[in-house]
Amino acid sequence: MDSCLMVWHMKPQSRAYRFAGHKDAVTCVNFSPSGHLLASGSRDKTVRIWIPNVKGESTVFRAHTATVRSVHFCSDGQSFVTASDDKTVKVWSTHRQKFLFSLSQHINWVRCARFSPDGRLIVSASDDKTVKLWDKTSRECVHSYCEHGSFVTSVDFHPSGTCIAAAGMDNTVKVWDVRTHRLLQHYQLHSAAVNALSFHPSGNYLLTASSDSTLKILDLMEGRLLYTLHGHQGPATTVAFSRTGEYFASGGSDEQVMVWKSNFDVVDYGEVLKVHRPPAPLATSSGSLPEVDFPIPPGRGRSQESVQSQPQEPTSMPQTLTSTLEHIVGQLDVLTQTVSILEQRLTLTEDRLKQCLENQQLIMQRTPP
């Protein structure tokens, strides 16, 4: 709200950079994939691209006619997308420093826009209660998701690119498959508007920030709430995982930026990132929808590799039977992983219980009769 950007160094005692240039509140920031550029959007209707060093030089991009709410670089860094209160989504060229084209089917403020991991699709969220999926090449709206009951505040692609998650002022988070456009998951866990969300790079977890002042970590593999985090005094307005998923950061109306260690995952990060796939069986957390399947895309995950590594023998099995068997193998693989994680959590709980008992015995020994 002070019109400035702050770039913080993760090393202790390192100086933070403070960039001034915007004429009104800064609403959004995003690093380029290389980390050499930083984009920001503002209430002053402009986008700025900064070189994040001591000088803090920036280039101004003008085309929006109202507040810019969101900015996001494409995975190749060649272009970026913005969303604005002028009801448009705009795509820009990073290095040619020019506006390319607008996407203009929303009928109210657009709060968020994101590129898909492969850069072919764009997803946008709006106060018109819709989430729209766009084809970047044809510039046409592929599909509109209309299940939200109020303004949609935030949207993002799953790292696999096969689904999207959106958060809204109706206190819900929804997950859709972008290929079939089916609603896969529905969470109603916050007691106030959900303002932001971020996928863990593994795709197994979703992080949300809400006006109820909490952050929540959702386990997408099991379709349930994993943790509720209390830290902000007032609405939590934004959240993001680091590139590796080792950390996440949150910002709030309390003027605080908090950096958290992502130690909720008991599996080694390297192993998790190797799997890198969407979850398999998904159930809703609101009870309003039946259990639904989250198909595993071909070539992703160990279950597919185990199927494809078998010797290819002549067979007359129909394609539907083959795909069904592959899907069952995938489900079994997920169940095996889930049981393994539960065993690790049980061991952790037993260790904590043992520690508590030991502490209690020490206290009793110290207490005079």
Short mmCIF file of C-alpha atoms in Angstrom, two decimals:
data_model
loop_
_atom_site.label_atom_id
_atom_site.label_comp_id
_atom_site.label_asym_id
_atom_site.label_seq_id
_atom_site.Cartn_x
_atom_site.Cartn_y
_atom_site.Cartn_z
CA MET A 1 0.00 0.00 0.00
CA ASP A 2 3.05 2.32 0.36
CA SER A 3 3.69 2.19 -3.44
CA CYS A 4 7.02 0.39 -2.93
CA LEU A 5 8.45 -3.03 -3.69
CA MET A 6 10.77 -4.81 -1.27
CA VAL A 7 13.20 -7.50 -2.44
CA TRP A 8 14.46 -9.50 0.51
CA HIS A 9 17.60 -11.63 0.66
CA MET A 10 17.17 -14.97 2.40
CA LYS A 11 20.65 -14.80 3.98
CA PRO A 12 20.63 -13.41 7.55
CA GLN A 13 21.78 -9.78 8.01
CA SER A 14 21.49 -9.16 4.25
CA ARG A 15 20.12 -5.81 3.19
CA ALA A 16 16.71 -5.64 1.50
CA TYR A 17 16.18 -3.58 -1.66
CA ARG A 18 13.39 -1.02 -1.63
CA PHE A 19 12.18 0.00 -5.10
CA ALA A 20 10.17 3.20 -5.58
CA GLY A 21 8.54 4.16 -8.88
CA HIS A 22 4.84 3.31 -8.79
CA LYS A 23 2.53 6.24 -8.03
CA ASP A 24 -0.02 4.17 -6.04
CA ALA A 25 -0.34 0.87 -4.15
CA VAL A 26 1.53 -2.13 -5.57
CA THR A 27 -0.93 -5.02 -5.93
CA CYS A 28 1.22 -7.88 -7.32
CA VAL A 29 4.80 -9.02 -7.96
CA ASN A 30 6.36 -11.91 -9.91
CA PHE A 31 9.96 -12.93 -10.66
CA SER A 32 10.85 -14.08 -14.17
CA PRO A 33 11.83 -17.79 -14.43
CA SER A 34 15.54 -16.85 -14.53
CA GLY A 35 15.18 -14.49 -11.56
CA HIS A 36 16.88 -11.68 -13.52
CA LEU A 37 13.71 -9.60 -13.85
CA LEU A 38 10.87 -8.68 -11.52
CA ALA A 39 7.40 -7.56 -12.66
CA SER A 40 4.97 -5.50 -10.58
CA GLY A 41 1.44 -4.20 -11.09
CA SER A 42 -0.16 -1.22 -9.40
CA ARG A 43 -3.25 0.85 -8.76
CA ASP A 44 -1.54 3.51 -10.91
CA LYS A 45 -2.69 1.36 -13.92
CA THR A 46 0.88 0.49 -14.95
CA VAL A 47 3.13 -2.55 -15.00
CA ARG A 48 6.84 -2.17 -14.28
CA ILE A 49 9.68 -4.56 -15.08
CA TRP A 50 12.59 -4.12 -12.66
CA ILE A 51 16.18 -5.31 -12.67
CA PRO A 52 16.46 -6.46 -9.03
CA ASN A 53 19.81 -4.93 -8.08
CA VAL A 54 21.06 -1.93 -6.08
CA LYS A 55 20.09 0.58 -8.81
CA GLY A 56 16.51 -0.68 -9.07
CA GLU A 57 15.96 0.47 -12.66
CA SER A 58 12.55 -0.20 -14.20
CA THR A 59 10.67 -0.02 -17.49
CA VAL A 60 7.02 1.14 -17.48
CA PHE A 61 4.34 -0.70 -19.50
CA ARG A 62 1.09 1.20 -20.16
CA ALA A 63 -2.12 -0.15 -21.73
CA HIS A 64 -4.52 -0.88 -18.85
CA THR A 65 -7.10 1.78 -17.98
CA ALA A 66 -7.62 0.71 -14.34
CA THR A 67 -5.82 -0.99 -11.44
CA VAL A 68 -3.55 -3.90 -12.43
CA ARG A 69 -4.35 -6.78 -10.05
CA SER A 70 -2.06 -9.56 -11.27
CA VAL A 71 1.15 -10.14 -13.23
CA HIS A 72 2.72 -13.48 -14.19
CA PHE A 73 5.64 -14.47 -16.45
CA CYS A 74 5.38 -17.29 -18.99
CA SER A 75 7.70 -20.26 -18.27
CA ASP A 76 10.06 -19.20 -21.09
CA GLY A 77 10.27 -15.63 -19.74
CA GLN A 78 9.51 -14.18 -23.20
CA SER A 79 6.08 -12.83 -22.28
CA PHE A 80 3.93 -12.01 -19.26
CA VAL A 81 0.20 -11.74 -18.59
CA THR A 82 -1.68 -9.14 -16.53
CA ALA A 83 -5.22 -8.85 -15.16
CA SER A 84 -6.99 -5.60 -14.39
CA ASP A 85 -10.07 -3.81 -13.08
CA ASP A 86 -10.62 -2.65 -16.69
CA LYS A 87 -12.10 -6.20 -17.18
CA THR A 88 -9.30 -7.30 -19.50
CA VAL A 89 -6.43 -9.78 -19.49
CA LYS A 90 -3.41 -8.52 -21.44
CA VAL A 91 -0.35 -10.31 -22.79
CA TRP A 92 2.97 -8.45 -23.23
CA SER A 93 6.37 -9.13 -24.78
CA THR A 94 9.10 -8.95 -22.13
CA HIS A 95 12.13 -8.09 -24.27
CA ARG A 96 10.42 -6.11 -27.03
CA GLN A 97 8.78 -4.18 -24.17
CA LYS A 98 5.41 -3.91 -25.85
CA PHE A 99 1.75 -4.79 -25.43
CA LEU A 100 0.69 -7.74 -27.64
CA PHE A 101 -3.05 -8.41 -27.25
CA SER A 102 -6.10 -8.35 -24.93
CA LEU A 103 -8.55 -11.06 -23.84
CA SER A 104 -11.87 -9.32 -23.21
CA GLN A 105 -14.80 -11.57 -22.29
CA HIS A 106 -15.02 -10.91 -18.53
CA ILE A 107 -17.83 -8.55 -17.50
CA ASN A 108 -16.30 -7.43 -14.19
CA TRP A 109 -12.87 -6.81 -12.63
CA VAL A 110 -10.28 -9.49 -13.38
CA ARG A 111 -8.34 -10.33 -10.22
CA CYS A 112 -5.85 -12.92 -11.41
CA ALA A 113 -4.34 -14.42 -14.59
CA ARG A 114 -1.77 -17.21 -15.01
CA PHE A 115 0.04 -18.99 -17.84
CA SER A 116 -0.06 -22.79 -17.99
CA PRO A 117 3.35 -24.49 -17.42
CA ASP A 118 3.74 -25.05 -21.19
CA GLY A 119 2.67 -21.48 -22.01
CA ARG A 120 -0.14 -22.55 -24.35
CA LEU A 121 -3.07 -21.67 -22.08
CA ILE A 122 -4.01 -18.74 -19.84
CA VAL A 123 -6.46 -18.94 -16.94
CA SER A 124 -8.17 -15.89 -15.42
CA ALA A 125 -10.38 -15.26 -12.37
CA SER A 126 -12.91 -12.46 -12.11
CA ASP A 127 -15.48 -10.65 -9.99
CA ASP A 128 -18.03 -11.85 -12.57
CA LYS A 129 -17.86 -15.16 -10.57
CA THR A 130 -16.21 -17.05 -13.45
CA VAL A 131 -12.87 -18.64 -14.18
CA LYS A 132 -11.99 -18.55 -17.89
CA LEU A 133 -9.55 -20.74 -19.78
CA TRP A 134 -7.96 -19.15 -22.88
CA ASP A 135 -5.96 -20.49 -25.80
CA LYS A 136 -2.96 -18.15 -26.18
CA THR A 137 -2.49 -18.82 -29.91
CA SER A 138 -6.12 -18.42 -31.07
CA ARG A 139 -6.85 -15.85 -28.30
CA GLU A 140 -10.24 -17.48 -27.76
CA CYS A 141 -11.98 -18.52 -24.54
CA VAL A 142 -11.88 -22.34 -24.41
CA HIS A 143 -14.14 -22.75 -21.38
CA SER A 144 -15.83 -20.82 -18.56
CA TYR A 145 -16.09 -22.36 -15.09
CA CYS A 146 -19.12 -20.91 -13.31
CA GLU A 147 -19.36 -22.93 -10.07
CA HIS A 148 -18.24 -20.14 -7.70
CA GLY A 149 -20.98 -18.33 -5.78
CA SER A 150 -19.08 -15.04 -5.46
CA PHE A 151 -16.04 -13.10 -6.73
CA VAL A 152 -13.11 -15.37 -7.73
CA THR A 153 -9.94 -13.97 -6.18
CA SER A 154 -7.12 -16.27 -7.27
CA VAL A 155 -6.38 -19.05 -9.75
CA ASP A 156 -3.35 -21.15 -10.69
CA PHE A 157 -2.28 -24.16 -12.77
CA HIS A 158 -1.23 -27.46 -11.23
CA PRO A 159 2.49 -28.06 -12.06
CA SER A 160 1.46 -30.86 -14.44
CA GLY A 161 -0.73 -28.40 -16.40
CA THR A 162 -3.69 -30.82 -16.32
CA CYS A 163 -5.83 -28.96 -13.81
CA ILE A 164 -6.45 -25.58 -12.18
CA ALA A 165 -7.37 -24.45 -8.67
CA ALA A 166 -9.38 -21.32 -7.90
CA ALA A 167 -10.23 -19.51 -4.66
CA GLY A 168 -13.18 -17.25 -4.00
CA MET A 169 -14.98 -14.87 -1.67
CA ASP A 170 -17.53 -17.65 -1.09
CA ASN A 171 -14.84 -19.15 1.24
CA THR A 172 -14.22 -22.08 -1.14
CA VAL A 173 -11.39 -23.59 -3.16
CA LYS A 174 -12.23 -25.61 -6.28
CA VAL A 175 -10.10 -27.81 -8.54
CA TRP A 176 -11.02 -28.56 -12.17
CA ASP A 177 -9.55 -30.78 -14.89
CA VAL A 178 -8.71 -28.52 -17.86
CA ARG A 179 -9.10 -31.38 -20.36
CA THR A 180 -12.57 -32.62 -19.38
CA HIS A 181 -13.59 -29.41 -17.47
CA ARG A 182 -14.93 -31.61 -14.63
CA LEU A 183 -14.97 -30.28 -11.08
CA LEU A 184 -12.54 -32.61 -9.28
CA GLN A 185 -12.39 -31.20 -5.76
CA HIS A 186 -14.32 -28.72 -3.63
CA TYR A 187 -13.02 -27.46 -0.28
CA GLN A 188 -15.00 -25.31 2.14
CA LEU A 189 -12.57 -25.06 5.05
CA HIS A 190 -12.01 -21.33 5.63
CA SER A 191 -14.49 -19.17 7.56
CA ALA A 192 -13.91 -16.10 5.34
CA ALA A 193 -12.84 -15.20 1.80
CA VAL A 194 -9.91 -17.14 0.34
CA ASN A 195 -7.55 -14.52 -1.12
CA ALA A 196 -4.71 -16.53 -2.65
CA LEU A 197 -3.42 -20.03 -3.35
CA SER A 198 -0.23 -21.75 -4.47
CA PHE A 199 0.59 -25.31 -5.58
CA HIS A 200 3.62 -27.09 -4.11
CA PRO A 201 6.03 -27.91 -7.00
CA SER A 202 5.32 -31.64 -6.47
CA GLY A 203 1.63 -30.97 -7.16
CA ASN A 204 0.65 -32.94 -4.04
CA TYR A 205 -0.20 -29.96 -1.84
CA LEU A 206 -2.15 -26.71 -2.15
CA LEU A 207 -1.59 -23.71 0.10
CA THR A 208 -4.34 -21.13 0.74
CA ALA A 209 -4.49 -17.72 2.44
CA SER A 210 -7.72 -16.31 3.85
CA SER A 211 -9.34 -13.25 5.43
CA ASP A 212 -9.95 -15.48 8.48
CA SER A 213 -6.20 -14.78 9.14
CA THR A 214 -5.13 -18.41 8.59
CA LEU A 215 -3.14 -20.32 6.00
CA LYS A 216 -4.18 -23.88 5.21
CA ILE A 217 -2.22 -26.71 3.59
CA LEU A 218 -4.41 -29.16 1.66
CA ASP A 219 -3.28 -32.68 0.81
CA LEU A 220 -4.55 -33.15 -2.75
CA MET A 221 -3.63 -36.84 -2.85
CA GLU A 222 -5.96 -37.60 0.05
CA GLY A 223 -8.39 -34.74 -0.58
CA ARG A 224 -8.22 -33.36 2.95
CA LEU A 225 -6.93 -30.56 5.18
CA LEU A 226 -3.40 -31.22 6.44
CA TYR A 227 -2.53 -28.13 8.52
CA THR A 228 -3.99 -24.79 9.61
CA LEU A 229 -1.35 -22.12 10.28
CA HIS A 230 -1.91 -19.11 12.54
CA GLY A 231 0.52 -16.21 12.30
CA HIS A 232 -1.05 -13.15 10.74
CA GLN A 233 -3.02 -10.65 12.82
CA GLY A 234 -5.79 -9.95 10.32
CA PRO A 235 -6.46 -11.10 6.75
CA ALA A 236 -3.75 -13.18 5.03
CA THR A 237 -3.71 -11.64 1.56
CA THR A 238 -1.10 -13.55 -0.42
CA VAL A 239 0.92 -16.75 -0.40
CA ALA A 240 3.53 -18.48 -2.58
CA PHE A 241 5.80 -21.54 -2.51
CA SER A 242 9.47 -21.17 -3.41
CA ARG A 243 10.64 -22.77 -6.68
CA THR A 244 11.91 -25.89 -4.89
CA GLY A 245 8.98 -26.06 -2.45
CA GLU A 246 11.33 -25.96 0.54
CA TYR A 247 9.84 -22.68 1.76
CA PHE A 248 6.67 -20.66 1.37
CA ALA A 249 5.95 -17.00 2.07
CA SER A 250 2.77 -15.25 3.16
CA GLY A 251 1.75 -11.61 3.37
CA GLY A 252 -1.05 -9.98 5.31
CA SER A 253 -2.91 -6.78 6.12
CA ASP A 254 -0.82 -6.67 9.32
CA GLU A 255 2.10 -5.39 7.18
CA GLN A 256 4.02 -8.61 7.82
CA VAL A 257 5.71 -10.92 5.33
CA MET A 258 6.38 -14.32 6.87
CA VAL A 259 8.67 -17.01 5.47
CA TRP A 260 7.82 -20.56 6.52
CA LYS A 261 9.75 -23.82 6.25
CA SER A 262 7.72 -26.48 4.39
CA ASN A 263 8.45 -29.33 6.80
CA PHE A 264 4.94 -30.79 6.48
CA ASP A 265 6.17 -33.24 3.84
CA VAL A 266 7.83 -36.31 5.39
CA VAL A 267 9.08 -37.52 1.99
CA ASP A 268 12.44 -36.32 0.68
CA TYR A 269 11.90 -33.34 -1.66
CA GLY A 270 14.06 -34.80 -4.43
CA GLU A 271 11.91 -37.93 -4.52
CA VAL A 272 8.67 -35.93 -4.48
CA LEU A 273 9.78 -33.74 -7.39
CA LYS A 274 10.75 -36.85 -9.41
CA VAL A 275 7.18 -38.17 -9.13
CA HIS A 276 5.66 -34.75 -10.04
CA ARG A 277 2.16 -35.78 -11.03
CA PRO A 278 -1.43 -34.88 -10.26
CA PRO A 279 -3.09 -36.85 -7.48
CA ALA A 280 -5.05 -39.99 -8.38
CA PRO A 281 -8.24 -40.59 -6.35
CA LEU A 282 -9.83 -37.37 -5.21
CA ALA A 283 -12.76 -36.82 -2.87
CA THR A 284 -14.43 -33.54 -1.98
CA SER A 285 -14.09 -32.03 1.47
CA SER A 286 -17.53 -30.46 1.56
CA GLY A 287 -19.58 -33.62 1.19
CA SER A 288 -21.54 -32.08 -1.68
CA LEU A 289 -19.89 -34.11 -4.45
CA PRO A 290 -19.20 -37.83 -4.93
CA GLU A 291 -15.68 -39.22 -5.01
CA VAL A 292 -14.07 -38.48 -8.35
CA ASP A 293 -10.96 -39.71 -10.13
CA PHE A 294 -7.99 -37.60 -11.13
CA PRO A 295 -6.51 -39.42 -14.16
CA ILE A 296 -2.74 -39.84 -14.30
CA PRO A 297 -1.44 -38.48 -17.64
CA PRO A 298 0.58 -40.95 -19.75
CA GLY A 299 4.31 -40.96 -19.07
CA ARG A 300 4.02 -39.44 -15.60
CA GLY A 301 4.57 -41.20 -12.32
CA ARG A 302 6.05 -44.56 -11.42
CA SER A 303 2.83 -46.48 -12.08
CA GLN A 304 2.95 -45.66 -15.79
CA GLU A 305 6.64 -46.59 -15.99
CA SER A 306 5.95 -49.95 -14.36
CA VAL A 307 3.25 -50.67 -16.95
CA GLN A 308 5.37 -49.58 -19.91
CA SER A 309 8.47 -51.49 -18.77
CA GLN A 310 6.77 -54.89 -19.33
CA PRO A 311 7.83 -56.77 -22.52
CA GLN A 312 5.54 -55.92 -25.39
CA GLU A 313 3.81 -59.19 -26.37
CA PRO A 314 1.21 -59.57 -29.12
CA THR A 315 -2.20 -59.11 -27.54
CA SER A 316 -5.75 -58.52 -28.60
CA MET A 317 -6.75 -56.69 -25.39
CA PRO A 318 -9.03 -53.74 -26.18
CA GLN A 319 -7.68 -50.24 -25.51
CA THR A 320 -10.32 -49.56 -22.83
CA LEU A 321 -9.23 -52.63 -20.82
CA THR A 322 -5.57 -51.61 -21.11
CA SER A 323 -6.28 -48.08 -19.88
CA THR A 324 -8.44 -49.46 -17.04
CA LEU A 325 -5.62 -51.77 -15.91
CA GLU A 326 -3.13 -48.90 -16.09
CA HIS A 327 -5.48 -46.79 -13.99
CA ILE A 328 -5.81 -49.59 -11.38
CA VAL A 329 -2.01 -49.88 -11.20
CA GLY A 330 -1.89 -46.12 -10.66
CA GLN A 331 -4.46 -46.33 -7.85
CA LEU A 332 -2.50 -49.15 -6.15
CA ASP A 333 0.70 -47.11 -6.42
CA VAL A 334 -1.00 -44.17 -4.70
CA LEU A 335 -2.38 -46.44 -1.95
CA THR A 336 1.11 -47.85 -1.34
CA GLN A 337 2.52 -44.32 -1.03
CA THR A 338 -0.33 -43.28 1.29
CA VAL A 339 0.23 -46.29 3.60
CA SER A 340 3.97 -45.52 3.68
CA ILE A 341 3.32 -41.88 4.65
CA LEU A 342 0.81 -42.96 7.33
CA GLU A 343 3.37 -45.36 8.80
CA GLN A 344 5.94 -42.56 8.95
CA ARG A 345 3.42 -40.24 10.63
CA LEU A 346 2.52 -42.95 13.15
CA THR A 347 6.20 -43.45 14.00
CA LEU A 348 6.55 -39.68 14.46
CA THR A 349 3.52 -39.62 16.79
CA GLU A 350 4.91 -42.52 18.84
CA ASP A 351 8.24 -40.72 19.20
CA ARG A 352 6.48 -37.56 20.37
CA LEU A 353 4.37 -39.54 22.87
CA LYS A 354 7.50 -41.21 24.23
CA GLN A 355 9.16 -37.81 24.62
CA CYS A 356 6.09 -36.43 26.43
CA LEU A 357 6.12 -39.38 28.88
CA GLU A 358 9.83 -38.92 29.55
CA ASN A 359 9.30 -35.20 30.19
CA GLN A 360 6.41 -35.98 32.54
CA GLN A 361 8.59 -38.42 34.52
CA LEU A 362 11.33 -35.79 34.82
CA ILE A 363 8.81 -33.23 36.12
CA MET A 364 7.46 -35.71 38.66
CA GLN A 365 10.98 -36.51 39.85
CA ARG A 366 11.77 -32.82 40.34
CA THR A 367 8.53 -32.09 42.18
CA PRO A 368 9.14 -32.29 45.98
CA PRO A 369 6.74 -34.62 47.91
#
